[in-house]
Amino acid sequence: MLIDCGMFQGQKEWRERNWQPTPIPAQGIDAVVLTHAHLDHCGWIPRLVREGFRGPIYATPSTIDLCGIILPDSGHLQEEDANFYNRHKKSKHDPALPLYTLEEAEASLQYFRPVPFEETVQLAPGMSFRFVSAAHILGSSMVEIALQANGQARRLLFTGDIGRVRDHDVAPGKVVRSGPTEGETADLLVMESTYGNRQHPTNDPRPELAALIRQTAQRGGSVVVPAFAVERTQKFLFMVKELMESGQIPRIPVYCDSPMAIKAVEIFLKHQDECTQETCQLIRQYGSPLQWAGFTFASTAEESKKINDVKLPVIIVSSSGMVTGGRIQHHLMQRLPDPKNTVIFIGFQAPGTRGAIIKSGAPEVRIFGENVPIRAQIAAFEQFSDHADPPELLEWLRTFTRQPAVTYLVHGEPAASSQLRDIMTKELSWNVQIAQWMERVNVE
Ligand SMILES: [Zn+2]
């Protein structure tokens, strides 16, 4: 049984791992249990199927819906990248191949099996699992495994990514409810540590965000927001709507330029049972974001290009979130050189990405082979994160009914994992270890 099947992203040494064979043959895996639809958790699934996996892939219904747009998009990007390298002869591999194609990504979707939250699935005699809420993104879950090992009942908990533990002013505008399931019990805990060495600001970002939008509009400028198409874009749009309806910002046109974001909005509307009361209230009052007056969702390339001609103040939300590709590149190329405009980052910018370069205060950035001067105002908010930080994680861990015999930290930069280990050891006196690549452990 494989829990999550993510794609390595970021630095080359990591990405190269995507091309290595699986540590055990794909045909030897009976089932995949998937915590959520982010690519670093699900993005290798089409490749696993290509390598021969034919078993069920268990996930929550909303995770399956999101994978239905995210995996084909990933396959499409893989093919585009391979084509680009082949055209420009930039790869030492001749020809460069996609990790998987759009078609293979679509074909992998047939193996998905929906499992609602808190429903137990018997995988094999003496082995069952269920999903509990992780409150990270729509559909996100932790995997609780009940196991008979040497005649003993054992519980394992794999957290996947853990969402914000508290709501309201700390993480306002959340589309999906905060607060992972409390009162867990585990003999062995495998836990993420992304934010192990960082803390989220605790102030409400809305007043500052409203002021930035007001000031930009007053000087005749536009606001450009790079954002992931799924979750982050919806979160930002709901917040903008709320600021407009409460009169904190002017009703300037809002453009959401991402075909995937449109599909994601529809999936959010379908799964409102996972949404916050504030989000449900906004939908009840104003209907689908796709119908909001003044909000335009651009699907085709033609619709996208038309946004360039708008000279009056507007708000443009587009992807990719780190400006590594996608339509946001056109909007930034057009709007970065003008000091009247403002670029607002609401997500993490990985080192080396165009987003990180723009955010760092650099005088120019290379987009489509051109040096684009950065004269627009640049701002960044850290409050939009969908990961719990150490104080929130401790709050959640303190709800455990007993302490796990051992906790393994995964999914974090080395500095983040080691700091979280130290915090948990000091504050909780738990036995915490950092999982090593290819490490084997016994469930005692
Ligand atoms: Zn995630």
mmCIF file of C-alpha atoms and ligand atoms in Angstrom, residues 36 38 41 136 161, ligand 1:
data_model
loop_
_atom_site.group_PDB
_atom_site.id
_atom_site.type_symbol
_atom_site.label_atom_id
_atom_site.label_comp_id
_atom_site.label_asym_id
_atom_site.label_seq_id
_atom_site.Cartn_x
_atom_site.Cartn_y
_atom_site.Cartn_z
ATOM 1 C CA HIS A 36 -4.904 15.335 -1.316
ATOM 2 C CA HIS A 38 -1.479 18.807 -4.688
ATOM 3 C CA HIS A 41 1.284 14.246 -3.377
ATOM 4 C CA HIS A 136 -5.389 21.809 4.263
ATOM 5 C CA ASP A 161 -0.335 18.200 4.729
HETATM 6 ZN ZN ZN B 1 -0.483 20.181 -0.025
#
